[in-house]
Amino acid sequence: MYYCYLDTPIGELLLAGEDDALAMIGFPKGSMRRDPEPDWIFNEKPLATARRQLTEYFAGTRKEFDLPLKLCGTEFQVLVLEALQEIPYGETVSYGDIAKRIGRPKAVRAVGAANGRNPIPIVVPCHRVIGSSGDLTGFGGGLDTKAELLRLEAEHTQDLL
């Protein structure tokens, strides 16, 4: 596994992947804070495209990612991660909406758990999932980070009009 860091407006992100596929983004704080594993190799080159696209995202010039991803998890978790990728930039949906989209309308809590285990946040936009009441709910980078990502997208959604 290769890894590198990327300075962003929400702090320094840890990026990791195998070959050219992005496998993990770690936040600087919160439950998804990660450190490189001892056997990982620091190398920015395999992650250059991910670094560029994330930089463009934070600059407001990229609304969709076009990266090879290594999605890990159970069949259900991968189904949820794939559904998350369909949430348009600047929009939010509820956990219930995702459960319905994957054909499991009663699996709201399981969707929330799968969302919380998302190893590639931002690129797989779990930050766009909110509570049915409209409240921001748990996020691996902290609720302030989730709010900042949603604010950034709202600000740059205006650029699309």
PDB file of C-alpha atoms in Angstrom:
ATOM      1  CA  MET A   1       0.000   0.000   0.000  1.00  0.00           C
ATOM      2  CA  TYR A   2       1.315   3.410  -0.953  1.00  0.00           C
ATOM      3  CA  TYR A   3       0.478   6.540   0.986  1.00  0.00           C
ATOM      4  CA  CYS A   4       0.973  10.292   0.957  1.00  0.00           C
ATOM      5  CA  TYR A   5      -0.527  13.398   2.485  1.00  0.00           C
ATOM      6  CA  LEU A   6      -2.526  16.260   1.020  1.00  0.00           C
ATOM      7  CA  ASP A   7      -2.948  19.664   2.653  1.00  0.00           C
ATOM      8  CA  THR A   8      -6.562  20.824   2.342  1.00  0.00           C
ATOM      9  CA  PRO A   9      -8.823  23.467   3.882  1.00  0.00           C
ATOM     10  CA  ILE A  10     -10.092  20.798   6.321  1.00  0.00           C
ATOM     11  CA  GLY A  11      -6.596  19.727   7.352  1.00  0.00           C
ATOM     12  CA  GLU A  12      -3.997  17.262   6.195  1.00  0.00           C
ATOM     13  CA  LEU A  13      -5.571  14.167   4.625  1.00  0.00           C
ATOM     14  CA  LEU A  14      -3.861  10.797   4.495  1.00  0.00           C
ATOM     15  CA  LEU A  15      -4.321   9.114   1.102  1.00  0.00           C
ATOM     16  CA  ALA A  16      -3.532   5.445   0.556  1.00  0.00           C
ATOM     17  CA  GLY A  17      -3.926   3.084  -2.333  1.00  0.00           C
ATOM     18  CA  GLU A  18      -2.650   0.108  -4.203  1.00  0.00           C
ATOM     19  CA  ASP A  19      -1.271   0.584  -7.703  1.00  0.00           C
ATOM     20  CA  ASP A  20      -3.402   3.424  -9.050  1.00  0.00           C
ATOM     21  CA  ALA A  21      -6.586   2.646  -7.075  1.00  0.00           C
ATOM     22  CA  LEU A  22      -7.430   4.859  -4.113  1.00  0.00           C
ATOM     23  CA  ALA A  23      -8.312   2.700  -1.109  1.00  0.00           C
ATOM     24  CA  MET A  24      -8.431   5.078   1.855  1.00  0.00           C
ATOM     25  CA  ILE A  25      -8.662   8.710   2.894  1.00  0.00           C
ATOM     26  CA  GLY A  26      -7.939   9.464   6.531  1.00  0.00           C
ATOM     27  CA  PHE A  27      -8.970  12.669   8.264  1.00  0.00           C
ATOM     28  CA  PRO A  28      -6.691  14.637  10.602  1.00  0.00           C
ATOM     29  CA  LYS A  29      -9.202  14.193  13.462  1.00  0.00           C
ATOM     30  CA  GLY A  30     -12.339  12.260  14.368  1.00  0.00           C
ATOM     31  CA  SER A  31     -13.065   8.560  14.247  1.00  0.00           C
ATOM     32  CA  MET A  32     -11.673   8.285  10.693  1.00  0.00           C
ATOM     33  CA  ARG A  33      -8.298   9.691  11.708  1.00  0.00           C
ATOM     34  CA  ARG A  34      -5.679   7.297  10.433  1.00  0.00           C
ATOM     35  CA  ASP A  35      -1.939   6.885  10.495  1.00  0.00           C
ATOM     36  CA  PRO A  36       0.009   4.904   7.904  1.00  0.00           C
ATOM     37  CA  GLU A  37       0.502   1.239   8.701  1.00  0.00           C
ATOM     38  CA  PRO A  38       4.135   0.205   9.344  1.00  0.00           C
ATOM     39  CA  ASP A  39       4.380  -1.711   6.058  1.00  0.00           C
ATOM     40  CA  TRP A  40       2.972   1.101   3.888  1.00  0.00           C
ATOM     41  CA  ILE A  41       5.367   2.894   1.541  1.00  0.00           C
ATOM     42  CA  PHE A  42       5.431   6.674   1.221  1.00  0.00           C
ATOM     43  CA  ASN A  43       5.095   7.454  -2.486  1.00  0.00           C
ATOM     44  CA  GLU A  44       3.081  10.321  -3.970  1.00  0.00           C
ATOM     45  CA  LYS A  45       3.373   9.150  -7.582  1.00  0.00           C
ATOM     46  CA  PRO A  46       0.732   6.352  -7.530  1.00  0.00           C
ATOM     47  CA  LEU A  47      -1.670   8.787  -5.840  1.00  0.00           C
ATOM     48  CA  ALA A  48      -0.949  11.786  -8.092  1.00  0.00           C
ATOM     49  CA  THR A  49      -4.321  11.698  -9.851  1.00  0.00           C
ATOM     50  CA  ALA A  50      -6.196  11.434  -6.548  1.00  0.00           C
ATOM     51  CA  ARG A  51      -4.172  14.343  -5.148  1.00  0.00           C
ATOM     52  CA  ARG A  52      -4.907  16.470  -8.227  1.00  0.00           C
ATOM     53  CA  GLN A  53      -8.622  15.700  -8.253  1.00  0.00           C
ATOM     54  CA  LEU A  54      -9.002  16.352  -4.519  1.00  0.00           C
ATOM     55  CA  THR A  55      -7.137  19.659  -4.910  1.00  0.00           C
ATOM     56  CA  GLU A  56      -9.541  20.587  -7.719  1.00  0.00           C
ATOM     57  CA  TYR A  57     -12.500  19.579  -5.536  1.00  0.00           C
ATOM     58  CA  PHE A  58     -11.377  21.851  -2.701  1.00  0.00           C
ATOM     59  CA  ALA A  59     -10.801  24.677  -5.202  1.00  0.00           C
ATOM     60  CA  GLY A  60     -14.402  24.252  -6.376  1.00  0.00           C
ATOM     61  CA  THR A  61     -13.444  23.299  -9.933  1.00  0.00           C
ATOM     62  CA  ARG A  62     -14.215  19.561  -9.700  1.00  0.00           C
ATOM     63  CA  LYS A  63     -17.741  18.347  -8.997  1.00  0.00           C
ATOM     64  CA  GLU A  64     -17.235  14.639  -9.765  1.00  0.00           C
ATOM     65  CA  PHE A  65     -14.318  12.308  -9.217  1.00  0.00           C
ATOM     66  CA  ASP A  66     -13.000  10.034 -11.924  1.00  0.00           C
ATOM     67  CA  LEU A  67     -10.681   7.737 -10.011  1.00  0.00           C
ATOM     68  CA  PRO A  68     -10.174   4.006  -9.795  1.00  0.00           C
ATOM     69  CA  LEU A  69     -11.302   3.021  -6.310  1.00  0.00           C
ATOM     70  CA  LYS A  70     -10.733  -0.053  -4.206  1.00  0.00           C
ATOM     71  CA  LEU A  71     -14.054  -0.401  -2.407  1.00  0.00           C
ATOM     72  CA  CYS A  72     -13.823  -2.849   0.484  1.00  0.00           C
ATOM     73  CA  GLY A  73     -16.448  -4.299   2.749  1.00  0.00           C
ATOM     74  CA  THR A  74     -19.328  -6.712   2.695  1.00  0.00           C
ATOM     75  CA  GLU A  75     -21.586  -6.944  -0.336  1.00  0.00           C
ATOM     76  CA  PHE A  76     -24.106  -4.705   1.470  1.00  0.00           C
ATOM     77  CA  GLN A  77     -21.447  -2.129   2.425  1.00  0.00           C
ATOM     78  CA  VAL A  78     -20.154  -1.940  -1.162  1.00  0.00           C
ATOM     79  CA  LEU A  79     -23.758  -1.527  -2.386  1.00  0.00           C
ATOM     80  CA  VAL A  80     -24.151   1.439  -0.021  1.00  0.00           C
ATOM     81  CA  LEU A  81     -20.796   2.935  -1.118  1.00  0.00           C
ATOM     82  CA  GLU A  82     -21.856   2.669  -4.751  1.00  0.00           C
ATOM     83  CA  ALA A  83     -25.177   4.384  -3.968  1.00  0.00           C
ATOM     84  CA  LEU A  84     -23.330   7.197  -2.193  1.00  0.00           C
ATOM     85  CA  GLN A  85     -21.404   7.916  -5.382  1.00  0.00           C
ATOM     86  CA  GLU A  86     -24.687   8.712  -7.120  1.00  0.00           C
ATOM     87  CA  ILE A  87     -25.546  11.629  -4.801  1.00  0.00           C
ATOM     88  CA  PRO A  88     -25.072  14.791  -6.877  1.00  0.00           C
ATOM     89  CA  TYR A  89     -22.580  17.447  -5.834  1.00  0.00           C
ATOM     90  CA  GLY A  90     -24.116  20.011  -3.507  1.00  0.00           C
ATOM     91  CA  GLU A  91     -27.143  17.871  -2.629  1.00  0.00           C
ATOM     92  CA  THR A  92     -27.974  15.897   0.490  1.00  0.00           C
ATOM     93  CA  VAL A  93     -30.078  12.808   1.087  1.00  0.00           C
ATOM     94  CA  SER A  94     -31.127  10.896   4.177  1.00  0.00           C
ATOM     95  CA  TYR A  95     -30.048   7.452   5.290  1.00  0.00           C
ATOM     96  CA  GLY A  96     -33.610   6.359   4.497  1.00  0.00           C
ATOM     97  CA  ASP A  97     -33.254   7.646   0.943  1.00  0.00           C
ATOM     98  CA  ILE A  98     -30.140   5.510   0.459  1.00  0.00           C
ATOM     99  CA  ALA A  99     -31.886   2.476   1.969  1.00  0.00           C
ATOM    100  CA  LYS A 100     -34.713   2.904  -0.553  1.00  0.00           C
ATOM    101  CA  ARG A 101     -32.293   3.409  -3.452  1.00  0.00           C
ATOM    102  CA  ILE A 102     -30.613   0.081  -2.760  1.00  0.00           C
ATOM    103  CA  GLY A 103     -33.935  -1.723  -2.390  1.00  0.00           C
ATOM    104  CA  ARG A 104     -33.658  -2.206   1.385  1.00  0.00           C
ATOM    105  CA  PRO A 105     -36.044   0.453   2.795  1.00  0.00           C
ATOM    106  CA  LYS A 106     -35.993  -0.989   6.333  1.00  0.00           C
ATOM    107  CA  ALA A 107     -32.191  -1.122   6.517  1.00  0.00           C
ATOM    108  CA  VAL A 108     -31.752   2.518   7.561  1.00  0.00           C
ATOM    109  CA  ARG A 109     -29.517   1.714  10.544  1.00  0.00           C
ATOM    110  CA  ALA A 110     -27.410  -0.691   8.487  1.00  0.00           C
ATOM    111  CA  VAL A 111     -27.017   2.006   5.835  1.00  0.00           C
ATOM    112  CA  GLY A 112     -25.857   4.379   8.559  1.00  0.00           C
ATOM    113  CA  ALA A 113     -23.324   1.833   9.796  1.00  0.00           C
ATOM    114  CA  ALA A 114     -22.012   1.188   6.263  1.00  0.00           C
ATOM    115  CA  ASN A 115     -21.855   4.933   5.658  1.00  0.00           C
ATOM    116  CA  GLY A 116     -19.825   5.323   8.844  1.00  0.00           C
ATOM    117  CA  ARG A 117     -17.312   2.718   7.676  1.00  0.00           C
ATOM    118  CA  ASN A 118     -16.706   4.419   4.326  1.00  0.00           C
ATOM    119  CA  PRO A 119     -12.925   4.166   3.824  1.00  0.00           C
ATOM    120  CA  ILE A 120     -12.844   6.776   1.030  1.00  0.00           C
ATOM    121  CA  PRO A 121     -14.798   9.790   2.314  1.00  0.00           C
ATOM    122  CA  ILE A 122     -15.155  12.882   0.128  1.00  0.00           C
ATOM    123  CA  VAL A 123     -14.580  10.867  -3.064  1.00  0.00           C
ATOM    124  CA  VAL A 124     -17.362   8.517  -1.940  1.00  0.00           C
ATOM    125  CA  PRO A 125     -19.451  11.399  -0.576  1.00  0.00           C
ATOM    126  CA  CYS A 126     -20.814  10.107   2.720  1.00  0.00           C
ATOM    127  CA  HIS A 127     -20.802  13.725   3.934  1.00  0.00           C
ATOM    128  CA  ARG A 128     -23.880  14.285   1.724  1.00  0.00           C
ATOM    129  CA  VAL A 129     -25.969  11.944   3.896  1.00  0.00           C
ATOM    130  CA  ILE A 130     -27.860  13.638   6.712  1.00  0.00           C
ATOM    131  CA  GLY A 131     -30.542  12.673   9.186  1.00  0.00           C
ATOM    132  CA  SER A 132     -34.188  12.537   8.069  1.00  0.00           C
ATOM    133  CA  SER A 133     -34.815  15.647  10.197  1.00  0.00           C
ATOM    134  CA  GLY A 134     -32.211  17.540   8.169  1.00  0.00           C
ATOM    135  CA  ASP A 135     -29.702  17.476  11.022  1.00  0.00           C
ATOM    136  CA  LEU A 136     -26.061  16.686  10.454  1.00  0.00           C
ATOM    137  CA  THR A 137     -25.330  13.299  11.935  1.00  0.00           C
ATOM    138  CA  GLY A 138     -22.152  11.369  12.651  1.00  0.00           C
ATOM    139  CA  PHE A 139     -19.142  11.816  10.429  1.00  0.00           C
ATOM    140  CA  GLY A 140     -15.707  10.214  10.650  1.00  0.00           C
ATOM    141  CA  GLY A 141     -13.942  13.550  10.288  1.00  0.00           C
ATOM    142  CA  GLY A 142     -16.142  15.288  12.866  1.00  0.00           C
ATOM    143  CA  LEU A 143     -19.367  17.216  12.356  1.00  0.00           C
ATOM    144  CA  ASP A 144     -17.480  20.477  11.826  1.00  0.00           C
ATOM    145  CA  THR A 145     -15.646  18.869   8.891  1.00  0.00           C
ATOM    146  CA  LYS A 146     -18.928  17.563   7.461  1.00  0.00           C
ATOM    147  CA  ALA A 147     -20.439  21.041   7.749  1.00  0.00           C
ATOM    148  CA  GLU A 148     -17.385  22.542   6.025  1.00  0.00           C
ATOM    149  CA  LEU A 149     -17.596  20.091   3.108  1.00  0.00           C
ATOM    150  CA  LEU A 150     -21.311  20.824   2.660  1.00  0.00           C
ATOM    151  CA  ARG A 151     -20.635  24.568   2.883  1.00  0.00           C
ATOM    152  CA  LEU A 152     -17.897  24.301   0.258  1.00  0.00           C
ATOM    153  CA  GLU A 153     -20.207  22.431  -2.099  1.00  0.00           C
ATOM    154  CA  ALA A 154     -23.095  24.852  -1.516  1.00  0.00           C
ATOM    155  CA  GLU A 155     -20.784  27.768  -2.260  1.00  0.00           C
ATOM    156  CA  HIS A 156     -19.521  26.232  -5.496  1.00  0.00           C
ATOM    157  CA  THR A 157     -22.934  24.905  -6.565  1.00  0.00           C
ATOM    158  CA  GLN A 158     -23.749  28.529  -7.316  1.00  0.00           C
ATOM    159  CA  ASP A 159     -20.938  28.398  -9.880  1.00  0.00           C
ATOM    160  CA  LEU A 160     -22.939  25.775 -11.778  1.00  0.00           C
ATOM    161  CA  LEU A 161     -25.952  28.044 -12.269  1.00  0.00           C
TER     162      LEU A 161
END
